[in-house]
PDB file of C-alpha atoms in Angstrom:
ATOM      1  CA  UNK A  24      23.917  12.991 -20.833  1.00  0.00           C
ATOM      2  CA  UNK A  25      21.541  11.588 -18.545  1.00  0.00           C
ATOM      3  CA  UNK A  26      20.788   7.330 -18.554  1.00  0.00           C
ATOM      4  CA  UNK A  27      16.982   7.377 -19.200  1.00  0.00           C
ATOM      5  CA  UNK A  28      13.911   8.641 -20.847  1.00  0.00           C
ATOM      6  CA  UNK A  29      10.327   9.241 -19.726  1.00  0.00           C
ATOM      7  CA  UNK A  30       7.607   8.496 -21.384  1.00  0.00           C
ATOM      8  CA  UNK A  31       3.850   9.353 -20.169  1.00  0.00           C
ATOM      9  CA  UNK A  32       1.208   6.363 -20.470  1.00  0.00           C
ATOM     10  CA  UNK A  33      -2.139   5.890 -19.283  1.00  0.00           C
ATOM     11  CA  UNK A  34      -3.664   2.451 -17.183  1.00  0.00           C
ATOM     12  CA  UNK A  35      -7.117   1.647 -17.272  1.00  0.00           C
ATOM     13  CA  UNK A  36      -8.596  -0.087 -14.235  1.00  0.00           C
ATOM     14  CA  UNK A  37     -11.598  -2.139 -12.973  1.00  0.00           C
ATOM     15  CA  UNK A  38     -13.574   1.178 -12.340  1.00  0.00           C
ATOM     16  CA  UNK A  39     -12.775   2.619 -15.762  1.00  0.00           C
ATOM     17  CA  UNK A  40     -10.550   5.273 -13.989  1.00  0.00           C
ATOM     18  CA  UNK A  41      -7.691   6.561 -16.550  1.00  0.00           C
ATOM     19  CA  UNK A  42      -4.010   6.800 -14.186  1.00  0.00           C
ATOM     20  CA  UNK A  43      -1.509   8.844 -15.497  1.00  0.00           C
ATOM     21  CA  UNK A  44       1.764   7.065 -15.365  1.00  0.00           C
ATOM     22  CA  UNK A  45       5.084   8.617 -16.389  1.00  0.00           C
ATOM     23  CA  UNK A  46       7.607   5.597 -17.118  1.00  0.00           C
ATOM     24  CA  UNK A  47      11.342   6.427 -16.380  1.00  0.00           C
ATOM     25  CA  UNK A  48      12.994   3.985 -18.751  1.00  0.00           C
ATOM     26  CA  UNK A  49      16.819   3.230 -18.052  1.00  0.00           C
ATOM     27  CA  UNK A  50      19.220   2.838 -21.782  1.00  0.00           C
ATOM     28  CA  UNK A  51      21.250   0.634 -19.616  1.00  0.00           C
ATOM     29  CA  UNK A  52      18.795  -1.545 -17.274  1.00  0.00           C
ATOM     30  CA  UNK A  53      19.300  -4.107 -15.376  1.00  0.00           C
ATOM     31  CA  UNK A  54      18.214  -7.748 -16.884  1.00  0.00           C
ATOM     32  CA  UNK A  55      18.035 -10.862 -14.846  1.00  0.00           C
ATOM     33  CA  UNK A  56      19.153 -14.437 -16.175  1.00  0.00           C
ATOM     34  CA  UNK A  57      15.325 -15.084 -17.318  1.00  0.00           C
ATOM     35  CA  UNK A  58      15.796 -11.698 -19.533  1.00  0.00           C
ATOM     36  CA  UNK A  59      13.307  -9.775 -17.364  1.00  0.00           C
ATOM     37  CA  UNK A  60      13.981  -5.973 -17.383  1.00  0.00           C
ATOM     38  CA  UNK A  61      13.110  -4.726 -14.178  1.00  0.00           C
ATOM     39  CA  UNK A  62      10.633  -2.404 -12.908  1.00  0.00           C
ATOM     40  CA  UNK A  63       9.793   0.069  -9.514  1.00  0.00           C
ATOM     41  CA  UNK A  64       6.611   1.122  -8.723  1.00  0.00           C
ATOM     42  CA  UNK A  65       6.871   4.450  -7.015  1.00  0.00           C
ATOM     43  CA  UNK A  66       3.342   5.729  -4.806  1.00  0.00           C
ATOM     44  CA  UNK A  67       2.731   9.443  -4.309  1.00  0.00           C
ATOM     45  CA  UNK A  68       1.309  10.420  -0.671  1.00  0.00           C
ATOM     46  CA  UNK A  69      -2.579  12.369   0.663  1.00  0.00           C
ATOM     47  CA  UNK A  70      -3.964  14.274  -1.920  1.00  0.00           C
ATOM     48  CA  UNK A  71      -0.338  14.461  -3.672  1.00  0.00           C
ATOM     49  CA  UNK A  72       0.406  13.378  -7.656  1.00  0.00           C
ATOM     50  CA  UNK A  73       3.733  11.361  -9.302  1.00  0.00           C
ATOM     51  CA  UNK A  74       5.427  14.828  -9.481  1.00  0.00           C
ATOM     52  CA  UNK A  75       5.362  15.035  -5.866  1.00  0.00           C
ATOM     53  CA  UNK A  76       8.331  15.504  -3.150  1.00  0.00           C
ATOM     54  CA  UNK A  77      11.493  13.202  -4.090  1.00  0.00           C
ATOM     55  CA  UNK A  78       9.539  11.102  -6.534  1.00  0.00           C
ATOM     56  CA  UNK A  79      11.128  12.362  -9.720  1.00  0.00           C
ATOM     57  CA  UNK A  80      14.428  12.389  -8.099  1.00  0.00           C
ATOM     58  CA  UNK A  81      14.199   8.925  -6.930  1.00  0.00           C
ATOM     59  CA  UNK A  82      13.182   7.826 -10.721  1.00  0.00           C
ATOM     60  CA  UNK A  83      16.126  10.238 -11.826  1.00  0.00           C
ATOM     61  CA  UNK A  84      18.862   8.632  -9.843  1.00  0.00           C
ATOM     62  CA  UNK A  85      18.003   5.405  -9.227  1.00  0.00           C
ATOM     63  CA  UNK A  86      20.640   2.592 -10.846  1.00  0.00           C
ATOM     64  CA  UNK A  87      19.882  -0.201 -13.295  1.00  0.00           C
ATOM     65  CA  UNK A  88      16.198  -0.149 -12.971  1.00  0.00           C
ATOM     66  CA  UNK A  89      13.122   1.156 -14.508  1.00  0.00           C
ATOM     67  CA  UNK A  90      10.523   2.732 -12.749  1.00  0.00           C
ATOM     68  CA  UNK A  91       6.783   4.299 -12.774  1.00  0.00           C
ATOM     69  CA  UNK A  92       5.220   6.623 -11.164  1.00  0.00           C
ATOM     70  CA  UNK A  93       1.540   7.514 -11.577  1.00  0.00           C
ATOM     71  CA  UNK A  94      -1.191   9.466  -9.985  1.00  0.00           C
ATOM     72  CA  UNK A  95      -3.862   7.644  -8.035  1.00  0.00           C
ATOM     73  CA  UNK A  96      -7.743   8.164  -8.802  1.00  0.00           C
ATOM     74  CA  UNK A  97      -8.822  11.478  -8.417  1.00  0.00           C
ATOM     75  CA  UNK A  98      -5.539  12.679  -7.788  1.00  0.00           C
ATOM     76  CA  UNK A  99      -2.639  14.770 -10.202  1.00  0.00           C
ATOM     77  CA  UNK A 100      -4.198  13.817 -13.875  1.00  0.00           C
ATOM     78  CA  UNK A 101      -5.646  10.909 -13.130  1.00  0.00           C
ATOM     79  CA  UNK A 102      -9.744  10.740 -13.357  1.00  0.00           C
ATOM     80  CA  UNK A 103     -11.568   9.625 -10.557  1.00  0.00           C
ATOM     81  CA  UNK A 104     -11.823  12.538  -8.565  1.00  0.00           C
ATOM     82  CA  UNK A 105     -15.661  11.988  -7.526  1.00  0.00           C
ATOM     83  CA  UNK A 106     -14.968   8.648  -6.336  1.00  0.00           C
ATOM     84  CA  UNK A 107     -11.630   9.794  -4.055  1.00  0.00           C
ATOM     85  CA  UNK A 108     -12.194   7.868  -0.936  1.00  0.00           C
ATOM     86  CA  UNK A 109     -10.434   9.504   2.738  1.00  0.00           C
ATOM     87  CA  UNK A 110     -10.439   5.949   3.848  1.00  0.00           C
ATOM     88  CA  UNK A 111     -10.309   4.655   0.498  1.00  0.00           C
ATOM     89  CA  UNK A 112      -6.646   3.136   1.074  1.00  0.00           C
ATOM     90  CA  UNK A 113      -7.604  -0.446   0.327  1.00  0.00           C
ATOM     91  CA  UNK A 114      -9.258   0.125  -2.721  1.00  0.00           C
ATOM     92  CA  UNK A 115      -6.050   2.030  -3.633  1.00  0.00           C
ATOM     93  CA  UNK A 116      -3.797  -1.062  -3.552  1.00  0.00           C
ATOM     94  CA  UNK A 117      -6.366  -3.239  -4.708  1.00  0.00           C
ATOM     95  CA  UNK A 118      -7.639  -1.830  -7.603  1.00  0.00           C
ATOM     96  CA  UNK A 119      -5.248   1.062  -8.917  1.00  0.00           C
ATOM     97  CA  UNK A 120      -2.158  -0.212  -7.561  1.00  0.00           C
ATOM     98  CA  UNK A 121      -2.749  -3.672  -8.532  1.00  0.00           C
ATOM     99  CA  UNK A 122      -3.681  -2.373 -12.359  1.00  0.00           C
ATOM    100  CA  UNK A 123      -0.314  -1.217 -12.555  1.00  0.00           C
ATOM    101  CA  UNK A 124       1.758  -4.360 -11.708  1.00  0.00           C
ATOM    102  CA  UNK A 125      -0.922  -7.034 -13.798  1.00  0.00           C
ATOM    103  CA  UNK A 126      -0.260  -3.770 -16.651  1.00  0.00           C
ATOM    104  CA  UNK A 127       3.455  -4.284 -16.438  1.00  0.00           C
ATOM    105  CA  UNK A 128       2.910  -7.924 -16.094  1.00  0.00           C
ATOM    106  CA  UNK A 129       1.423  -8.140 -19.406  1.00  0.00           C
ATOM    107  CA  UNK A 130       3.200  -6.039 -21.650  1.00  0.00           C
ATOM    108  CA  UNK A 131       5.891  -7.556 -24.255  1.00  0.00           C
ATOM    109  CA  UNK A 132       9.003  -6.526 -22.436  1.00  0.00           C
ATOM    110  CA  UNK A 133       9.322  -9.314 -19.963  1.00  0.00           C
ATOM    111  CA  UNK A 134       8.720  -6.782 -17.191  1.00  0.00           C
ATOM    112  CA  UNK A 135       9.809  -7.884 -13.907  1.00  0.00           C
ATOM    113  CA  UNK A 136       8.112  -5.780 -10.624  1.00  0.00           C
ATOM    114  CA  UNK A 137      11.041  -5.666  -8.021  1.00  0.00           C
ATOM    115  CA  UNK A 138       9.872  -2.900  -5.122  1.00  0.00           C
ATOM    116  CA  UNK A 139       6.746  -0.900  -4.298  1.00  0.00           C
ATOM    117  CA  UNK A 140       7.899   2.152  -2.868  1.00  0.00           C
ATOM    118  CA  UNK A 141       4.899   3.957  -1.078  1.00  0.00           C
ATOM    119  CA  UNK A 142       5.266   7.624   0.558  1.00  0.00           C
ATOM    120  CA  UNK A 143       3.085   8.997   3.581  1.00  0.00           C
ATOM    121  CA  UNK A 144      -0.625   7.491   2.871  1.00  0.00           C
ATOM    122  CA  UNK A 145       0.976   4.977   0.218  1.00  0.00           C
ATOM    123  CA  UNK A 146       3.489   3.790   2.481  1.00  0.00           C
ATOM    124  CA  UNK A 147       0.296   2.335   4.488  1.00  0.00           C
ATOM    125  CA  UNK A 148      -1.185   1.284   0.796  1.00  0.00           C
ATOM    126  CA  UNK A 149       2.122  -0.742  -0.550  1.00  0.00           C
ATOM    127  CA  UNK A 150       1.618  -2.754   2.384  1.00  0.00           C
ATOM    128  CA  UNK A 151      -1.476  -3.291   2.149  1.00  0.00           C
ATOM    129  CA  UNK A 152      -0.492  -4.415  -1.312  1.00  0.00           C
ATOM    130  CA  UNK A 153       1.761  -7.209   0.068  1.00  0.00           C
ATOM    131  CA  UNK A 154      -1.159  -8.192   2.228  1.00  0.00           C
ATOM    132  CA  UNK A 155      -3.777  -8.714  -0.565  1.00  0.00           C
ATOM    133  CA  UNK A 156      -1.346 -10.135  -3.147  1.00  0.00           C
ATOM    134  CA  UNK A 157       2.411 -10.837  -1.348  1.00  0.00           C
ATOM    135  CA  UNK A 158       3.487 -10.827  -4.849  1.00  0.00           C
ATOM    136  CA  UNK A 159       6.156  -8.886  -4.801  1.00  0.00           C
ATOM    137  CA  UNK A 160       9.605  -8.920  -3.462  1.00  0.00           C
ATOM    138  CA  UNK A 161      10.779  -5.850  -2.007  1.00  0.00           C
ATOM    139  CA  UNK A 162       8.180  -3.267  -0.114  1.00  0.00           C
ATOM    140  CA  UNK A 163       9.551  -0.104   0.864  1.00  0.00           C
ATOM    141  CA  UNK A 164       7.206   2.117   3.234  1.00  0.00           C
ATOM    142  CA  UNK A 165       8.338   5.788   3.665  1.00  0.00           C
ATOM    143  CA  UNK A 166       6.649   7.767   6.325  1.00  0.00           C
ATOM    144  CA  UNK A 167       3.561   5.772   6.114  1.00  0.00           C
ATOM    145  CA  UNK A 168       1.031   5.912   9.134  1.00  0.00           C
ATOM    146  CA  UNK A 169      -0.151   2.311  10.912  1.00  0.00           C
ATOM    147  CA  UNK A 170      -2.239   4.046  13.586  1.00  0.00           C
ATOM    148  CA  UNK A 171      -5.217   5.135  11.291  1.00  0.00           C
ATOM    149  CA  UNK A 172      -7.591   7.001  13.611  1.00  0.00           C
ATOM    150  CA  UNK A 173      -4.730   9.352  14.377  1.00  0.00           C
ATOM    151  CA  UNK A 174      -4.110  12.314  12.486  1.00  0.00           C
ATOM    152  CA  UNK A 175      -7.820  13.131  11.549  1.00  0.00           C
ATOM    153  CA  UNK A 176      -9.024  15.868  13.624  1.00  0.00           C
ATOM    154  CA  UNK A 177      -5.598  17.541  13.706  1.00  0.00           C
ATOM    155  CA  UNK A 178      -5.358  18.244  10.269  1.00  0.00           C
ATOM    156  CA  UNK A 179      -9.133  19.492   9.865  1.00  0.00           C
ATOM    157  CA  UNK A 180     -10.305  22.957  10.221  1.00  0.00           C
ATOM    158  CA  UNK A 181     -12.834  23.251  13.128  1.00  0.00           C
ATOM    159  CA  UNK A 182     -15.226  24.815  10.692  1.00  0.00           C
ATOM    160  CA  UNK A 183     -14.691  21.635   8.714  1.00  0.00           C
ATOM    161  CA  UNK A 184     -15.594  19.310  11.139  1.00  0.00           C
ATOM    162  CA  UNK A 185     -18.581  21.306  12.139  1.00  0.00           C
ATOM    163  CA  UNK A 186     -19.916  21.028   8.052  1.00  0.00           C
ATOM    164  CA  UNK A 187     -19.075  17.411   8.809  1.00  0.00           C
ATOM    165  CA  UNK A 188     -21.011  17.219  11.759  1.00  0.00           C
ATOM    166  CA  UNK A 189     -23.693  19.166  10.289  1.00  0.00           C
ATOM    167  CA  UNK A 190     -23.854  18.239   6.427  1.00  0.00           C
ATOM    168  CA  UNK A 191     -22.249  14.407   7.163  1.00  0.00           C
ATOM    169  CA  UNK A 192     -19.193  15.997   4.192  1.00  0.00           C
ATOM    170  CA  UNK A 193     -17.094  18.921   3.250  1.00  0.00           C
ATOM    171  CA  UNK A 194     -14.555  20.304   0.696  1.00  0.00           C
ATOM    172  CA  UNK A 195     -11.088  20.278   1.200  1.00  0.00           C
ATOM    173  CA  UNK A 196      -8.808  22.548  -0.757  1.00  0.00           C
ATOM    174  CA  UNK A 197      -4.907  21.227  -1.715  1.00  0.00           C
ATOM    175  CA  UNK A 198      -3.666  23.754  -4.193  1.00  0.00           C
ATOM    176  CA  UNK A 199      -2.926  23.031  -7.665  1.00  0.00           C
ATOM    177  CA  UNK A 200      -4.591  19.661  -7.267  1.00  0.00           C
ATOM    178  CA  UNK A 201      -8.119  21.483  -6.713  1.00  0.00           C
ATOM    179  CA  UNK A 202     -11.018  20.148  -4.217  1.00  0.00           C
ATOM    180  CA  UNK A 203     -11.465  16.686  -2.863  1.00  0.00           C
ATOM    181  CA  UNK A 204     -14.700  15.771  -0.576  1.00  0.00           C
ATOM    182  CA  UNK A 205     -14.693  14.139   2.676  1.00  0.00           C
ATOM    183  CA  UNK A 206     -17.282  12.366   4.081  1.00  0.00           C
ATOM    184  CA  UNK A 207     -18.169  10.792   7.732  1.00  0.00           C
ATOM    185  CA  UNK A 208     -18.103   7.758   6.567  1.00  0.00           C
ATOM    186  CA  UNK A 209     -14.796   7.947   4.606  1.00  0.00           C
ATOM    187  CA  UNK A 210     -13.371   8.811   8.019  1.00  0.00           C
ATOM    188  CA  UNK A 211     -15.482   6.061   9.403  1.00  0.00           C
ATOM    189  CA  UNK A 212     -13.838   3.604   6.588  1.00  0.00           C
ATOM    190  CA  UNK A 213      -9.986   5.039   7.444  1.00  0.00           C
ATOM    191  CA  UNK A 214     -10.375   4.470  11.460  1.00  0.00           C
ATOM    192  CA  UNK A 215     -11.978   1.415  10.771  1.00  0.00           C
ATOM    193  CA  UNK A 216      -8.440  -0.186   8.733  1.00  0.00           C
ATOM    194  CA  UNK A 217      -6.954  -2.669  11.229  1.00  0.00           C
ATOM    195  CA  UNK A 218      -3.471  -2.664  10.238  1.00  0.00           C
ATOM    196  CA  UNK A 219      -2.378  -5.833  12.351  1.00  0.00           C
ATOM    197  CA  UNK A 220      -3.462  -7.850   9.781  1.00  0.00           C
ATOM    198  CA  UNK A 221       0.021  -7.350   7.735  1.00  0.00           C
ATOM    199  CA  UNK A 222       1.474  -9.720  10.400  1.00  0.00           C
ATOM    200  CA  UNK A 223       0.004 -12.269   7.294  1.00  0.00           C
ATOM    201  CA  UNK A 224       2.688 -11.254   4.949  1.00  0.00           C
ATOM    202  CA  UNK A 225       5.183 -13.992   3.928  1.00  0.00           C
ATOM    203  CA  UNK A 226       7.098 -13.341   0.900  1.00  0.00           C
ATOM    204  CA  UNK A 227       8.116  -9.785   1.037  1.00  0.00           C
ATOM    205  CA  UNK A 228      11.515  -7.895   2.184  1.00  0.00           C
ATOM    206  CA  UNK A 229       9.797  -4.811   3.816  1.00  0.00           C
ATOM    207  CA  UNK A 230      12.307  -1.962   4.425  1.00  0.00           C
ATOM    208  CA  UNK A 231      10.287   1.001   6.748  1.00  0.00           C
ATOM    209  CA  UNK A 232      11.819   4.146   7.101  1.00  0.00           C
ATOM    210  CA  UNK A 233      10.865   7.330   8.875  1.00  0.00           C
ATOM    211  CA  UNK A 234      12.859  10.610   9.795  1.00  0.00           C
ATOM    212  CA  UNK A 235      13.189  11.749  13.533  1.00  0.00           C
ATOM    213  CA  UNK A 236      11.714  15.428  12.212  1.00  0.00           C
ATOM    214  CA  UNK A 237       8.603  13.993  11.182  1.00  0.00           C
ATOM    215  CA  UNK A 238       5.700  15.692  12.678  1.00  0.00           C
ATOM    216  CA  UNK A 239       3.289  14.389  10.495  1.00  0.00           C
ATOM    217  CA  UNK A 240       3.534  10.806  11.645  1.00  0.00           C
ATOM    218  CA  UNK A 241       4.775   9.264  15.130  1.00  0.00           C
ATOM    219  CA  UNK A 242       7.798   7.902  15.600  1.00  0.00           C
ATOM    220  CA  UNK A 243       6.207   5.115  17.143  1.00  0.00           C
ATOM    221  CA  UNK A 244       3.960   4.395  14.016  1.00  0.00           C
ATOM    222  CA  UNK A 245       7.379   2.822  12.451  1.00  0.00           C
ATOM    223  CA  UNK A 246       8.175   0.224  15.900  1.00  0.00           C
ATOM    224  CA  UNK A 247       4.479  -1.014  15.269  1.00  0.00           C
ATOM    225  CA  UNK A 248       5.143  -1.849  11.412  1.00  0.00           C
ATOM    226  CA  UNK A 249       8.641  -3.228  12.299  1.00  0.00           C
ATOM    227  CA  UNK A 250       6.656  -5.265  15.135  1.00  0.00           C
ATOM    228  CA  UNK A 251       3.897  -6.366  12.662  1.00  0.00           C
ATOM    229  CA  UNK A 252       6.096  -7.598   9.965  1.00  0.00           C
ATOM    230  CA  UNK A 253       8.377 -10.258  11.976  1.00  0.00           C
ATOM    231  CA  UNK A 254       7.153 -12.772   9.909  1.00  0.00           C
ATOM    232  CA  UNK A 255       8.097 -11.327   6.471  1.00  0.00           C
ATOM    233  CA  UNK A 256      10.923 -13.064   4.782  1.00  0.00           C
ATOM    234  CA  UNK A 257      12.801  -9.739   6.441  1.00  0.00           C
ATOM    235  CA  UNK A 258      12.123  -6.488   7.591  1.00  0.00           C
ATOM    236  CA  UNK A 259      14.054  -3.739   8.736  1.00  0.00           C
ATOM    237  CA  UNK A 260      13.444   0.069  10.514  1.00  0.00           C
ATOM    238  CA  UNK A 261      15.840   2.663   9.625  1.00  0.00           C
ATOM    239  CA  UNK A 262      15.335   6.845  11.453  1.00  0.00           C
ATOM    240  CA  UNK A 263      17.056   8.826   9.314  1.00  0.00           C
ATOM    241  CA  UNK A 264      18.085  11.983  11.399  1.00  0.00           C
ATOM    242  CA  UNK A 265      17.072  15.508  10.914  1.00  0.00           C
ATOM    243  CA  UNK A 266      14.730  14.155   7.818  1.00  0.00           C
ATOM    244  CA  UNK A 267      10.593  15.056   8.231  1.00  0.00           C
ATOM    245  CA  UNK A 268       8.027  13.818   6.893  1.00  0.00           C
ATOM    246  CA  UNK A 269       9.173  14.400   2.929  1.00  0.00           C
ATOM    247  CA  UNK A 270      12.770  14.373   3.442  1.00  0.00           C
ATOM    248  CA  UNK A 271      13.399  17.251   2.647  1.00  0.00           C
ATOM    249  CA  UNK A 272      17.015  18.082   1.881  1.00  0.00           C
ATOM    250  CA  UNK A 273      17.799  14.451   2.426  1.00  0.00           C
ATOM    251  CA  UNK A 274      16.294  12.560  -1.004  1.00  0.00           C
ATOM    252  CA  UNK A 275      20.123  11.716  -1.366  1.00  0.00           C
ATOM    253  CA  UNK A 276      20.643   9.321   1.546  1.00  0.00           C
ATOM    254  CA  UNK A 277      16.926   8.315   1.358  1.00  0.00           C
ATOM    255  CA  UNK A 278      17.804   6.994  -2.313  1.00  0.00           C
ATOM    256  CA  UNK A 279      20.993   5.473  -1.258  1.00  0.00           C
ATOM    257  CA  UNK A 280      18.900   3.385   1.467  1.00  0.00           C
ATOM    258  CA  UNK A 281      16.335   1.927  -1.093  1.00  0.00           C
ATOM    259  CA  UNK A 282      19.367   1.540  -3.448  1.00  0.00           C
ATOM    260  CA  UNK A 283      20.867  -0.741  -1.270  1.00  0.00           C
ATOM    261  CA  UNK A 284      18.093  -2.475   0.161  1.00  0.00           C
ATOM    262  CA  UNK A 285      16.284  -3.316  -3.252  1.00  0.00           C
ATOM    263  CA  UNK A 286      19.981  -4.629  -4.320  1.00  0.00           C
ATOM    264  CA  UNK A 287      19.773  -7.354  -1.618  1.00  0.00           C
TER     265      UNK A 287
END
């Protein structure tokens, strides 16, 4: 007999794009002495949707709390798609992310927002979160990338970058999810993201955590976060070994480390 339920919903933000949102609802959850029920918020990575790598797993087995997961703009079966930025990450946490915590906020349940948890691209976006807003105690990044003019010309096609070059965009495929457009100066808007600034975050417990098979992001990407963050009310780096960039085969001990970190 399993402890929860999901239930789909849909947010409405600033932009008029529609995120789909599953909520995993615990029968047994975890209520705090002001009788707030309380609630993760669980961030999908590039081009990805909620559905995506240990996601549902981490909803699944997480104790005492609620969570949601939902696609970003553009993304899974969200709306948006023609305004899908490459470099788009701030308007991410601004606008969609912070829809869903003010939505929570506001509904009759007493609602509490305890963690962002942000994978790959999100992990950057959660903590950019904390650095617009530092309104919310725990911040867990997962594989997310601080150096953001990295990784840009190694995962494009030459033929790509030559339409860039030539047309100033081009079509990328991912799958099931369809065709997203990048443009110059989306790239121009992702190397331009000056990550230092998170040194400015205050209230938050930031937890980063990368594995030592990652080959998507650099195992010194996680030093600079941990470096960046020193004046947080606490951060920690944990390598996992023999996890990559999803964690693959380890969602287990991956859930076991936000378990206990969100329980501090």
């Amino acid at each position: 007999m399993t402890d929860y339920v999901e239930e789909p919903f849909t947010v409405l933000t600033s932009r008029q794009h529609k995120l789909s949102c599953i909520f995993n609802r615990k029968t047994n959850p975890y209520i705090d002495d002001q009788n707030r029920q309380h609630v993760l918020v669980l961030c999908h990575g590039y081009m990805a949707e909620n559905n995506s790598v240990f996601l549902p797993q981490l909803s699944r087995d997480i104790h005492q709390y609620h969570s949601v997961r939902f696609d970003f703009h553009g993304c899974g079966e969200s709306t948006g798609r023609e305004d899908w930025d490459y470099g788009g990450y701030e308007d991410e946490a601004r606008i969609d992310l912070r829809s869903i915590v003010e939505y929570l906020r506001n509904q009759p349940e007493n609602y509490f927002v305890r963690a962002l948890i942000g994978h790959s691209r999100s992990g950057t976006t959660v903590l950019l979160y904390a650095l617009f807003y530092d309104d919310v105690p725990y911040i867990i990044n997962v594989a997310g990338r601080y150096r953001l003019e990295r990784g840009i010309t190694e995962r494009f096609s030459k033929k790509q970058l030559d339409e860039l070059d030539q047309n100033g965009s081009f079509l990328i495929r991912n799958g099931s999810q369809g065709e997203f457009r990048v443009t110059k100066e989306s790239i121009e808007r992702r190397k331009a993201l000056n990550l230092d600034r998170i040194n400015q975050i205050r209230n938050a417990k930031v937890l980063n955590l990368w594995g030592d098979q990652d080959t998507v992001i650099p195992g010194d990407d996680i030093d600079l976060f941990n470096d960046q963050l020193k004046n947080t009310l606490k951060t920690e780096m944990i390598i996992v070994s023999d996890a990559d960039h999803c964690f693959t085969d380890k969602e287990n001990e991956l859930i076991k480390l936000i378990q206990s970190w969100i329980e501090q």
